[in-house]
Coordinates of C-alpha atoms in Angstrom, one line a residue:
M1 CA -37.1 50.1 6.3
T2 CA -40.5 48.4 5.8
N3 CA -44.0 50.4 5.9
E4 CA -44.4 48.8 9.3
V5 CA -42.3 51.3 11.1
S6 CA -43.9 54.7 12.4
G7 CA -42.5 58.1 11.2
D8 CA -40.7 58.9 14.0
R9 CA -38.7 55.6 14.5
R10 CA -38.3 55.3 10.6
V11 CA -36.6 58.7 10.9
L12 CA -34.6 58.0 13.6
L13 CA -33.6 54.4 12.7
A14 CA -32.3 56.3 9.1
A15 CA -30.2 58.2 10.5
M16 CA -28.4 55.7 13.0
G17 CA -27.8 54.0 9.6
L18 CA -30.5 50.8 10.2
G19 CA -31.9 49.2 7.4
A20 CA -33.9 47.0 8.7
P21 CA -36.7 46.1 11.4
M22 CA -35.5 46.0 15.2
G23 CA -34.0 42.6 15.7
L24 CA -33.1 42.0 12.3
F25 CA -28.7 42.4 11.6
S26 CA -26.4 42.1 9.1
W27 CA -25.2 38.9 8.7
A28 CA -22.2 39.5 7.4
A29 CA -19.8 38.6 10.1
E30 CA -21.3 34.8 10.3
A31 CA -18.9 32.4 9.1
A32 CA -19.0 31.8 5.0
A33 CA -17.3 27.6 6.0
P34 CA -19.9 25.5 4.5
P35 CA -21.7 23.1 7.3
A36 CA -20.5 19.4 7.2
P37 CA -23.4 16.7 5.8
R38 CA -25.4 15.7 8.9
K39 CA -25.9 12.9 9.4
R40 CA -29.2 11.4 10.0
P41 CA -30.0 10.4 14.1
A42 CA -30.4 7.1 15.6
P43 CA -33.3 5.7 16.5
L44 CA -35.1 6.1 19.6
A45 CA -36.1 3.6 21.9
K46 CA -39.6 2.8 22.3
R47 CA -41.6 4.1 25.3
P48 CA -43.8 0.3 24.9
G49 CA -47.7 0.5 25.2
V50 CA -47.8 4.4 24.0
K51 CA -49.5 5.5 20.5
P52 CA -48.0 8.3 19.0
R53 CA -49.5 11.6 19.3
N54 CA -50.2 14.0 16.3
I55 CA -48.5 16.8 17.6
V56 CA -49.1 20.9 17.2
V57 CA -47.4 23.4 18.5
I58 CA -47.9 27.3 18.0
L59 CA -44.9 29.1 19.2
T60 CA -45.5 33.3 19.2
D61 CA -42.5 35.5 19.7
D62 CA -42.6 38.3 22.7
H63 CA -45.9 37.0 24.0
R64 CA -45.3 38.1 28.2
Y65 CA -46.7 35.0 30.2
D66 CA -50.0 37.2 31.6
A67 CA -50.9 38.9 28.4
L68 CA -53.7 36.0 28.6
G69 CA -57.9 37.1 28.9
F70 CA -58.1 34.7 31.5
L71 CA -55.4 36.6 33.3
K72 CA -56.9 39.8 33.8
A73 CA -53.8 41.2 33.8
Q74 CA -55.2 44.4 31.6
P75 CA -58.7 44.1 31.8
F76 CA -59.1 44.7 27.8
L77 CA -57.1 42.0 26.7
E78 CA -59.0 39.2 24.6
T79 CA -58.1 35.7 23.8
P80 CA -60.6 33.5 23.6
N81 CA -59.0 30.4 21.6
L82 CA -55.9 30.4 24.3
D83 CA -58.7 30.6 26.9
R84 CA -60.3 27.7 25.3
L85 CA -56.9 25.9 25.9
A86 CA -56.6 26.4 29.3
S87 CA -59.8 25.7 30.4
E88 CA -59.9 22.7 28.3
G89 CA -56.5 21.8 29.3
V90 CA -53.4 22.4 31.0
H91 CA -51.8 26.0 32.1
F92 CA -48.6 25.2 33.1
K93 CA -48.5 28.6 35.3
N94 CA -44.5 28.6 35.8
A95 CA -43.5 28.0 32.4
M96 CA -40.5 29.7 31.9
V97 CA -37.1 30.0 29.2
T98 CA -33.8 29.6 30.0
T99 CA -32.8 32.4 27.5
A100 CA -35.1 35.4 27.1
L101 CA -33.9 36.2 23.6
C102 CA -35.2 34.8 19.9
S103 CA -32.9 32.9 18.6
P104 CA -31.1 31.2 21.6
S105 CA -34.6 30.0 22.6
R106 CA -36.1 28.5 19.6
A107 CA -32.8 26.3 19.5
S108 CA -33.5 25.3 23.8
I109 CA -37.0 24.7 22.0
L110 CA -35.7 22.3 19.6
T111 CA -33.1 20.5 20.9
G112 CA -33.7 20.5 24.6
L113 CA -30.5 22.5 25.6
Y114 CA -29.2 25.4 27.2
A115 CA -28.1 27.8 25.2
H116 CA -23.8 27.6 26.8
Q117 CA -24.8 23.9 25.2
H118 CA -26.0 24.2 21.8
R119 CA -24.5 27.7 21.7
V120 CA -26.7 30.0 19.3
V121 CA -25.9 32.5 22.1
D122 CA -27.2 35.5 20.0
N123 CA -29.3 36.2 17.2
N124 CA -26.7 36.4 14.9
H125 CA -25.1 33.2 14.7
A126 CA -26.0 29.7 13.2
I127 CA -26.7 26.4 15.1
D128 CA -24.1 24.1 15.1
P129 CA -25.2 21.8 11.8
G130 CA -23.9 18.9 14.2
L131 CA -26.5 18.9 16.8
T132 CA -30.1 16.9 16.1
F133 CA -33.3 18.8 16.0
F134 CA -36.2 16.5 18.4
P135 CA -38.3 16.5 15.0
E136 CA -35.7 14.7 13.1
H137 CA -36.7 11.5 15.2
L138 CA -40.2 12.1 15.0
Q139 CA -39.3 12.1 11.1
R140 CA -37.2 8.6 12.3
A141 CA -40.1 7.2 13.9
G142 CA -42.7 7.9 10.6
Y143 CA -44.3 11.0 11.2
E144 CA -45.5 12.8 8.5
T145 CA -43.2 16.9 9.9
A146 CA -43.9 20.7 8.8
F147 CA -42.2 23.9 9.9
I148 CA -44.6 27.1 8.8
G149 CA -43.3 29.8 10.1
K150 CA -40.5 32.7 11.8
W151 CA -37.4 29.9 12.1
H152 CA -34.8 33.3 12.9
M153 CA -31.4 31.3 13.5
G154 CA -28.1 32.0 12.1
P155 CA -27.3 33.7 8.7
E156 CA -30.4 35.3 6.8
G157 CA -31.6 32.8 5.6
D158 CA -35.3 30.6 4.9
D159 CA -33.8 27.9 3.5
P160 CA -35.4 24.2 4.3
Q161 CA -34.1 22.6 7.8
P162 CA -33.4 19.2 8.5
G163 CA -36.3 17.5 10.2
F164 CA -39.3 18.6 8.0
D165 CA -41.1 17.2 4.9
H166 CA -42.4 20.2 4.5
W167 CA -41.0 23.9 5.1
V168 CA -42.4 27.5 5.0
S169 CA -40.6 30.2 6.3
F170 CA -39.0 34.1 5.5
K171 CA -36.1 35.7 6.4
G172 CA -34.9 36.9 9.4
Q173 CA -37.8 38.4 11.1
G174 CA -39.8 38.7 8.8
T175 CA -42.3 41.1 7.7
Y176 CA -46.4 41.9 9.3
L177 CA -47.0 42.3 5.8
P178 CA -46.1 41.8 2.1
N179 CA -42.6 42.2 1.2
P180 CA -39.6 41.6 -1.8
S181 CA -38.5 38.8 0.3
G182 CA -41.9 36.9 0.4
L183 CA -41.4 33.3 1.4
N184 CA -39.8 30.3 1.0
V185 CA -41.7 27.1 0.2
D186 CA -40.0 24.1 -0.1
G187 CA -37.0 25.8 -1.2
R188 CA -39.0 27.7 -4.0
K189 CA -39.6 32.0 -3.4
V190 CA -43.4 32.4 -3.3
A191 CA -45.1 35.7 -3.1
Q192 CA -45.9 36.8 0.4
Q193 CA -50.0 37.6 -0.3
G194 CA -51.1 39.1 2.6
Y195 CA -51.1 39.4 6.5
I196 CA -48.4 37.4 8.0
T197 CA -50.2 35.3 11.0
D198 CA -53.3 34.8 8.5
E199 CA -50.9 33.9 5.9
L200 CA -49.0 31.0 7.9
T201 CA -51.9 29.9 9.6
D202 CA -53.5 29.2 6.0
Y203 CA -50.4 27.4 5.1
A204 CA -50.9 24.5 8.3
L205 CA -54.6 24.6 7.1
K206 CA -53.4 23.4 3.4
W207 CA -50.6 21.0 4.8
L208 CA -53.0 19.6 7.2
E209 CA -56.3 19.2 4.9
G210 CA -53.4 17.6 1.9
R211 CA -52.0 15.3 4.1
K212 CA -52.9 11.2 2.8
G213 CA -52.6 7.9 5.0
D214 CA -52.4 7.3 8.5
R215 CA -49.2 8.0 9.6
P216 CA -48.4 10.9 12.5
F217 CA -48.1 14.5 12.3
F218 CA -46.2 16.7 13.9
L219 CA -47.0 20.7 12.6
F220 CA -44.6 23.4 14.0
L221 CA -46.6 27.0 13.4
S222 CA -44.0 29.4 14.4
H223 CA -45.7 33.3 14.3
K224 CA -43.8 35.9 13.7
A225 CA -46.4 37.9 16.3
V226 CA -46.2 39.1 18.5
H227 CA -42.7 40.7 17.5
S228 CA -42.2 44.0 17.8
D229 CA -42.4 47.1 15.9
F230 CA -46.0 44.9 16.2
V231 CA -48.8 45.2 13.3
P232 CA -52.4 44.6 13.8
A233 CA -54.2 43.1 11.2
E234 CA -56.5 45.9 9.4
R235 CA -59.9 44.1 11.1
H236 CA -58.2 44.6 14.5
K237 CA -56.5 48.2 14.2
G238 CA -57.4 50.3 17.3
R239 CA -59.8 48.1 18.8
Y240 CA -58.1 48.8 21.9
A241 CA -56.8 52.5 21.5
K242 CA -59.1 54.0 24.2
A243 CA -58.6 51.2 26.9
P244 CA -57.0 52.2 29.9
F245 CA -53.8 50.4 30.9
R246 CA -52.2 49.7 33.8
Y247 CA -49.2 51.1 34.4
P248 CA -46.7 48.9 36.0
A249 CA -45.6 49.6 39.6
T250 CA -42.0 49.2 39.2
L251 CA -42.3 51.9 36.4
A252 CA -40.9 54.7 38.6
P253 CA -37.3 54.9 39.6
P254 CA -37.0 53.4 42.8
A255 CA -37.1 55.6 46.3
D256 CA -33.5 54.4 47.2
P257 CA -31.4 53.5 43.8
G258 CA -28.8 51.6 46.2
T259 CA -31.7 48.8 46.0
R260 CA -31.8 48.7 42.3
P261 CA -28.1 48.3 40.3
R262 CA -26.7 51.1 38.6
W263 CA -27.1 49.0 35.2
V264 CA -30.4 49.0 35.4
Q265 CA -31.5 52.4 36.1
D266 CA -28.8 53.4 33.3
Q267 CA -31.0 51.4 31.2
R268 CA -34.0 53.4 31.5
N269 CA -32.7 55.9 29.4
S270 CA -31.5 53.5 26.3
W271 CA -32.9 51.8 23.5
H272 CA -34.4 48.8 25.9
G273 CA -35.2 51.7 28.2
V274 CA -39.0 53.7 28.6
D275 CA -37.3 57.2 28.8
F276 CA -35.7 56.4 25.4
P277 CA -38.1 53.0 24.0
Y278 CA -36.4 52.1 20.5
H279 CA -34.3 55.7 20.7
S280 CA -37.8 57.2 19.9
R281 CA -40.5 58.9 21.8
I282 CA -42.8 55.4 22.1
D283 CA -46.0 55.7 25.3
I284 CA -45.4 52.1 26.8
A285 CA -49.6 52.4 27.2
D286 CA -50.3 52.7 23.3
Y287 CA -47.2 50.0 23.0
Y288 CA -49.2 47.7 24.9
R289 CA -52.2 48.5 23.6
R290 CA -51.2 48.0 20.1
Y291 CA -49.4 45.0 21.4
A292 CA -52.3 43.3 22.6
E293 CA -54.2 44.3 18.9
T294 CA -52.0 42.1 17.5
L295 CA -52.3 39.4 19.5
L296 CA -55.7 38.5 18.4
A297 CA -54.9 37.3 15.2
V298 CA -52.5 34.8 17.0
D299 CA -55.3 34.0 19.3
E300 CA -57.8 34.0 16.3
S301 CA -55.0 31.5 14.2
A302 CA -55.3 28.9 17.4
G303 CA -58.9 28.9 17.3
R304 CA -59.0 27.9 13.5
V305 CA -56.1 24.7 14.1
M306 CA -58.8 23.9 16.6
D307 CA -61.5 24.1 14.3
H308 CA -60.0 22.2 11.7
L309 CA -59.0 19.6 13.9
E310 CA -62.0 18.8 15.6
G311 CA -63.8 18.6 12.0
R312 CA -61.5 15.8 11.0
G313 CA -62.4 14.5 14.6
A314 CA -58.5 14.8 15.8
L315 CA -59.1 17.1 18.4
D316 CA -59.2 15.5 21.2
S317 CA -55.9 13.0 20.2
T318 CA -54.2 15.4 19.2
L319 CA -51.5 17.2 21.6
I320 CA -51.7 20.4 20.9
L321 CA -49.2 23.3 23.0
Y322 CA -48.9 26.5 22.6
M323 CA -46.2 28.6 23.9
G324 CA -43.9 32.1 23.5
D325 CA -40.8 31.9 23.0
N326 CA -40.1 34.7 25.3
G327 CA -41.6 37.4 27.3
F328 CA -41.8 41.1 27.3
A329 CA -41.6 44.4 29.9
F330 CA -43.8 46.7 29.4
G331 CA -42.2 49.2 31.2
E332 CA -41.6 47.2 34.6
H333 CA -38.1 48.3 36.7
G334 CA -38.1 51.0 33.7
L335 CA -37.4 48.3 31.2
I336 CA -39.0 47.6 27.9
D337 CA -38.1 44.5 25.7
K338 CA -36.5 40.9 27.3
R339 CA -32.9 39.7 28.0
T340 CA -33.1 40.3 32.0
A341 CA -34.1 37.4 34.4
Y342 CA -37.1 39.3 35.6
E343 CA -40.6 37.4 35.5
E344 CA -41.5 39.3 32.9
S345 CA -38.7 38.6 30.6
I346 CA -38.4 34.4 31.5
R347 CA -41.7 34.1 31.9
I348 CA -43.7 32.7 28.8
P349 CA -47.3 31.4 28.8
M350 CA -47.6 27.5 28.4
L351 CA -50.6 26.0 27.3
A352 CA -51.5 22.1 25.9
R353 CA -54.4 20.3 24.8
C354 CA -55.4 16.5 24.9
P355 CA -58.3 15.4 26.4
D356 CA -57.0 12.3 26.3
L357 CA -54.1 12.4 27.9
F358 CA -54.5 14.8 30.6
R359 CA -57.8 16.4 32.9
A360 CA -59.5 19.8 31.4
G361 CA -58.8 22.7 34.0
T362 CA -55.4 21.7 35.2
V363 CA -52.8 23.5 36.9
V364 CA -49.0 22.8 37.0
E365 CA -47.2 25.2 39.4
Q366 CA -43.6 23.4 38.7
V367 CA -40.7 25.2 36.9
V368 CA -41.2 23.6 33.5
A369 CA -39.1 25.3 31.1
N370 CA -38.4 25.3 26.7
I371 CA -35.4 22.7 27.2
D372 CA -38.6 20.0 28.5
V373 CA -40.5 20.6 24.7
A374 CA -38.3 18.4 23.4
P375 CA -38.3 15.5 26.1
T376 CA -41.9 16.2 26.5
L377 CA -43.0 15.7 22.8
L378 CA -40.9 12.7 22.0
A379 CA -42.8 11.3 24.6
A380 CA -45.8 11.9 23.7
A381 CA -44.8 10.4 20.7
G382 CA -44.0 7.4 22.6
L383 CA -40.4 7.6 21.8
K384 CA -37.6 7.7 24.6
A385 CA -35.3 10.9 24.8
P386 CA -31.8 10.4 23.8
K387 CA -29.3 10.7 26.5
G388 CA -28.1 14.5 27.7
L389 CA -30.4 16.2 27.2
A390 CA -30.9 19.8 30.1
G391 CA -34.9 18.9 29.9
A392 CA -37.2 16.4 31.6
D393 CA -40.6 14.8 30.3
A394 CA -43.6 17.2 31.9
L395 CA -46.4 15.3 30.6
P396 CA -46.3 13.5 34.3
L397 CA -46.8 16.9 35.1
A398 CA -49.6 17.4 33.4
R399 CA -51.7 14.4 34.2
G400 CA -51.5 15.3 38.4
E401 CA -49.0 12.5 38.7
A402 CA -46.4 13.4 41.7
V403 CA -42.4 13.0 40.2
P404 CA -40.1 14.5 41.1
W405 CA -39.1 17.6 39.3
R406 CA -35.9 20.1 39.3
Q407 CA -36.2 22.6 42.0
S408 CA -34.4 25.1 40.8
L409 CA -34.0 26.3 37.0
L410 CA -30.3 28.0 35.3
Y411 CA -31.5 31.0 33.5
E412 CA -28.5 32.8 31.5
Y413 CA -28.0 35.7 28.5
Y414 CA -24.8 36.9 26.9
W415 CA -24.2 40.3 26.2
E416 CA -24.4 41.5 23.0
R417 CA -22.5 44.4 21.4
N418 CA -25.4 45.0 19.4
F419 CA -27.5 46.2 23.1
P420 CA -24.6 46.6 25.4
M421 CA -27.4 47.9 27.8
T422 CA -28.0 44.8 29.0
P423 CA -25.4 42.5 30.9
T424 CA -24.2 38.8 31.2
V425 CA -27.3 37.7 33.2
H426 CA -26.6 34.3 35.5
A427 CA -29.8 33.4 37.4
V428 CA -31.5 30.4 39.7
R429 CA -35.1 30.5 39.7
E430 CA -36.5 28.8 42.0
Q431 CA -40.4 28.4 43.4
R432 CA -39.6 30.9 46.1
Y433 CA -36.6 32.5 45.5
K434 CA -34.6 34.1 42.9
Y435 CA -30.7 34.7 42.5
I436 CA -29.1 36.9 39.5
R437 CA -25.2 37.3 39.3
Y438 CA -24.0 39.8 36.5
H439 CA -20.5 39.5 35.0
G440 CA -18.6 41.6 33.4
L441 CA -19.3 45.3 35.4
W442 CA -19.0 46.7 38.6
D443 CA -22.4 46.0 40.3
I444 CA -24.6 44.9 42.2
D445 CA -26.5 41.7 42.6
E446 CA -30.1 40.8 43.4
L447 CA -31.7 38.2 45.2
Y448 CA -35.7 38.0 45.1
D449 CA -38.3 36.6 47.5
L450 CA -41.1 35.8 44.9
E451 CA -43.5 34.2 48.0
A452 CA -43.4 38.0 49.5
D453 CA -42.7 40.1 46.6
P454 CA -43.6 39.1 43.1
L455 CA -42.7 42.1 41.4
E456 CA -39.4 41.9 41.9
A457 CA -39.4 45.6 44.1
E458 CA -37.5 44.8 46.8
N459 CA -34.0 43.5 46.4
L460 CA -32.8 41.3 49.4
I461 CA -28.7 41.3 48.1
F462 CA -27.9 42.4 50.8
S463 CA -30.6 42.3 53.5
P464 CA -29.6 40.7 56.8
G465 CA -30.8 37.4 57.4
H466 CA -30.2 36.3 53.5
E467 CA -26.4 35.7 53.5
A468 CA -26.8 32.2 53.6
I469 CA -29.7 31.7 51.1
V470 CA -27.0 34.3 48.6
K471 CA -24.6 31.7 49.3
Q472 CA -26.3 28.9 48.5
L473 CA -27.6 29.8 45.3
N474 CA -24.9 30.5 43.8
G475 CA -23.1 27.9 44.7
R476 CA -25.9 26.2 43.0
L477 CA -25.1 28.0 40.4
F478 CA -22.4 27.2 39.8
D479 CA -23.1 23.8 40.2
M480 CA -25.2 23.5 37.5
L481 CA -23.1 25.7 35.4
A482 CA -20.2 23.3 35.9
A483 CA -22.6 20.0 35.5
T484 CA -23.6 20.8 32.0
D485 CA -19.8 22.5 30.5
G486 CA -21.5 26.2 30.9
G487 CA -18.5 27.4 32.4
D488 CA -17.0 29.4 29.6
I489 CA -18.1 33.0 28.3
P490 CA -18.7 32.9 24.6
L491 CA -17.6 35.6 22.3
P492 CA -19.3 35.8 19.4
R493 CA -17.6 37.7 16.1
D494 CA -19.2 41.6 16.1
A495 CA -22.3 41.6 14.0
G496 CA -24.9 44.1 13.4
F497 CA -25.5 48.2 14.0
R498 CA -25.0 49.2 17.8
A499 CA -28.3 50.4 19.4
M500 CA -25.4 52.7 22.0
L501 CA -27.7 56.4 22.3
R502 CA -28.9 58.3 25.3
R503 CA -31.9 60.9 25.4
A504 CA -29.6 64.3 26.4
D505 CA -32.7 65.1 28.7
G506 CA -33.6 62.1 29.8
A507 CA -33.2 60.0 32.9
P508 CA -29.4 60.7 34.5
Q509 CA -27.1 57.5 35.1
G510 CA -27.7 55.7 38.5
P511 CA -25.9 56.8 41.4
F512 CA -22.9 54.8 42.2
P513 CA -24.2 51.3 44.7
P514 CA -23.5 53.0 48.2
Q515 CA -23.0 49.4 49.7
F516 CA -19.4 49.6 48.0
T517 CA -18.2 53.0 49.0
R518 CA -16.1 53.3 52.4
R519 CA -14.5 56.0 54.1
A520 CA -10.4 56.0 53.8
G521 CA -9.3 55.2 57.0
P522 CA -5.2 55.9 58.7
G523 CA -3.3 52.7 57.3
T524 CA -5.2 51.9 54.2
R525 CA -4.9 52.0 50.5

């Protein structure tokens, strides 16, 4: 157990036999067969008249959409450098992920595919070696590429991956503070010297400074932060210790339990619920304060990258994309963590800056997703995306152009044996309505009018007058799955620990949905 886990949680996790921070699993169940030799992708067609842009992607972990200073979700939270990115660039206001879980989302970012297409459906299993990452196309087109930070797909390895000329990573989730595993730098084991967010930024700047020649570059700076268990940099510890916290309006159990799925009410008292979070007694307010303190180093990292590019005269011509890999709940619906299809789980911050490409202060209202990153960045590199991607080029939206765009986004999450409290989830998220369908349990589904009810407090699934909308969105869900060969439910091999405990004095199980109960009359079976 690392020194990052609180004393209470360390005892609890040790008692359960968990020898690693939450989110890390035993990889022993991973297939041992060596991967087949990887084929180099064919060159992509070029977009005529497009100058290949230098590109920097800054990816964070579990950064929820509203944890940005300028959005004032919590009055004390400060992100001046991210605020600068938004004010001098584009804020994708309704950015989403198609799976709110680290590995599947990261695989979707790198491939432009849904999880059921790339098959990384949990945090335990590796990406298919036959798939292509979009940086491989950039590399083939002459880009100099670097990956620095958290990879976290497949076995607990840190080996260099295709598409990158320079590589710095660590095993699994890594740790905020130095640990014996250290870092993998271009295939060599190197000791971790200090706080991980700062050290990854140091490596990124060192690579940028050491580049020679005039080839375009692509830097993927993938932070561990702000993944739990949150550990702020020493200089930031305690900054928000006494800051007032706004508890979410949906924290309390619903007045009418029949309007919320039973599994959600049961999850209150679980690893991912407010009554027994991570099988401990973490206070949600304190937990968020540490989250905000941990985010400060990420904000500083973005500032350091921008300062470096500005010093080289390359800031305005470089496309900087900042985003999270999924959201995170802090008490909404009585839950913590992610995985669900609720807004706090699926929405992410997404900011882009490149004055040479789009105007400052632009706000994009359309639903843009992690699957759009690959085609968007390929377009910025002057390349036409390969056929078969699930995402689309979002640069026209950033430029304020009126172009056809998706009306519906598919969301999917597949039940994990490790965390059995969350069922398999499929959802359709539109600008106004969200329909959520659950698989494999006896419970109710959900429908929300996001315009009238942005907090998703009133489930309309049985509301008179909404029957046609439910039927329409249910059909659309299955049409979208059929169009992308998503009709099969994956069954990954068992791996890792199981978080199955409930607190004896915590919330009881939810009542059986009253909509499913009937009196037995004469002649009924």
